[in-house]
Amino acid sequence: MNMDDLKLSCHELSLPVTEKCNPISRDIDRVNGKQMVQILRRCDAEIFEKKDHDPFHQRLYSSAVIQTMVDVAKRVEMMLRDPEESVIVLSGCGTSGRIAFLLTSFNEMMKAQKQKQICSYIIAGGDRAMLTSQEAPEDDPALGAHTLEKICAGKKHVLFIGISCGMSAPFVAGQLDFCLQHLDIFTPVLLGFNPVHMARSEPMQGCSFHFKDVAERMTAEQRHEKAFVLNPVLGAEAISGSSRMKGGSATKIILESILLAGHEAAFRGKRTTPECISGWITASEMVYETTYSHSDELAALIHQAGESLRMKAHVYYIGWGTLGIIGLTDASECVPTYGADFDDIRGFINNGFREMKNKEGDLSCLGPEFVIGHKDFVDTILPSLSQNDMVLFLFAVNDDLHEVTALADQVRRRTSNLHAIAHDLEKFTIPETVCNMFGTILRITWPFSSEEVNSVVMRQRWELSTKWCLNAISTGAHVLKGKVYMNYMIDLRVSNSKLYTRAINILQRFTGCSKSECVRALLRAIYSTEDLSEDMTSADVWKHTDAANRRDRVVPTALVMIQCGCTLTEARHHLDCHPVIRDAVNACFNSSKTKSTVD
Ligand code: F1P
């Protein structure tokens, strides 16, 4: 191993698991759609990996993790038995908040039993964060605590589940800290995917403690069963740091298992045991196997979506019910993850906000990103739809198939680039006439009985399956468009402190330079100057992210400046000559290699 390789692996070792580079997907930017599906399949398989493959970390199936899930499920049971005085709050930022919102569909199970609906969600930045990225509130611990306090006013028992995949979000840390100060009322649970010693230890706005302190205090309280830390390791994400993928899926799997087990115990007298928890996880593993067994159709959909994006056309997800929410979520995440325009990949749901049932109601007046109904699609998009635009329907056999057929008919009059992801049952299948309306149809016929047709459980499995498919399609399409270099999204928006740290890590990773050199280059790009003033260098991270949020291509600019030893203007010129980020980075590495050979 030479010195550079050694430096690189030391740097990689210092990163938390959720920020590491996954060796499985190192070449994802150089493969075709079919190979991409296999890479994503192997990365997702790590969610379910047994502990024997990884002696160093707790995994999802580890007995300690399962036992903590049992303990938390018992708390859910207690809350359900005393609904008047209790509330279960699920909270997170970005994807974690969106999954929290989705999980409140658990209320439907209580409604079906004429029980009080006690599940509530918090997403940093409010409901608008469901469709657009509101990353600045994520950095505000006081805002997190205040929002939680408000929602729980008057309750005697609160089960608070704070989700932060990277164990890093200050908003969630503030809430957990608040719970730890009021353990008579609150039982806090931290859900994340790093060992506690890898939780973030950088300062937080206006706070004397950091995330890791909170995680350690939580661990100490766990000994008295006053708090719980659920932090199995899932392996690195397929696109480094993109916790919307494995992190989001595992959040859904873990919390659904806990809520269902608690529900079964409270209403069906079924005691929660480690066996029943691992049974729920195994059911999700079956969903994983079944979904990826349709790899040919998935590869075809990735290819198609990649073509649309490459031609600067659009991908539209047209979903029904909660599958529509999965579509909206996946589409909106492409903006912060890939620097996409909001209309590159866009989601629509039947009945718009009425179907979402979010707390703040209809947000359509907030701007075009919030226009989400099928009717809006028909009125505003359909008239100008072109053959290059891809339309992808997301539905299940118990959705209104007349509505599906009628809308598909309308779309087909404008384009044949119409495809679907559809779920049905062995005893209750979607008619062939409906299936034949789509070019590629990824149709999964699930082996459940027809009594389960309306059950929340089955819907949750279809949601998970659709999430895996859409994550693969939107990730694959952006990789094919050239947005990713190796398995790094280099052109990330540096809009909060976690992403600021990731930007510096990426620069260190690719240039081999010291942290301080990388910070300087990043700040030059952020403040658009060759001469950094004292004010700029001494400002805190939040000032940097505020400025960076208003500027494009900051990380690629810094990377080119360091690698080619050039000025800001030269770096920007280089990037202008190579609009595809992967080509720009490649060219920059090639030119610096030639330069050093000549030198
Ligand atoms: C929260 C989050 C991510 C988002 C981006 C910024 O992360 O909003 O969902 O994709 O990376 O951070 P976490 O708190 O769950 O780690």
Short mmCIF file of C-alpha atoms in Angstrom, two decimals, residues 7 29 44 70 93 112 123 140 148 191 207 219-220 224 230 258 305 345 390 392 412 433 449 459 497 511 557 569 591:
data_model
loop_
_atom_site.label_atom_id
_atom_site.label_comp_id
_atom_site.label_asym_id
_atom_site.label_seq_id
_atom_site.Cartn_x
_atom_site.Cartn_y
_atom_site.Cartn_z
CA LYS A 7 -4.05 8.10 3.93
CA ASP A 29 -21.20 5.17 -12.47
CA ASP A 44 -29.89 -3.49 0.24
CA VAL A 70 -39.42 -5.89 22.02
CA CYS A 93 -35.60 15.58 9.38
CA ALA A 112 -60.65 0.55 12.30
CA ILE A 123 -40.90 16.86 10.40
CA ASP A 140 -31.86 23.89 15.23
CA LEU A 148 -42.12 18.52 20.63
CA LEU A 191 -33.30 5.34 15.96
CA CYS A 207 -25.91 24.27 22.73
CA THR A 219 -27.46 4.61 26.49
CA ALA A 220 -26.95 5.23 30.21
CA HIS A 224 -32.87 1.59 33.75
CA LEU A 230 -31.95 1.34 18.42
CA ILE A 258 -42.58 -2.30 16.60
CA ALA A 305 -35.90 7.10 -16.74
CA ILE A 345 -38.80 13.89 -11.49
CA MET A 390 -41.68 9.04 -18.94
CA LEU A 392 -44.90 5.79 -14.33
CA ARG A 412 -51.61 7.15 -23.99
CA THR A 433 -56.66 -5.44 -20.06
CA SER A 449 -54.70 -14.31 1.19
CA ARG A 459 -50.29 -1.84 2.05
CA SER A 497 -23.98 21.18 8.95
CA THR A 511 -7.57 15.30 -3.28
CA THR A 557 -15.56 24.15 -7.89
CA THR A 569 -12.59 31.70 -12.38
CA SER A 591 -5.32 16.87 -16.55
#
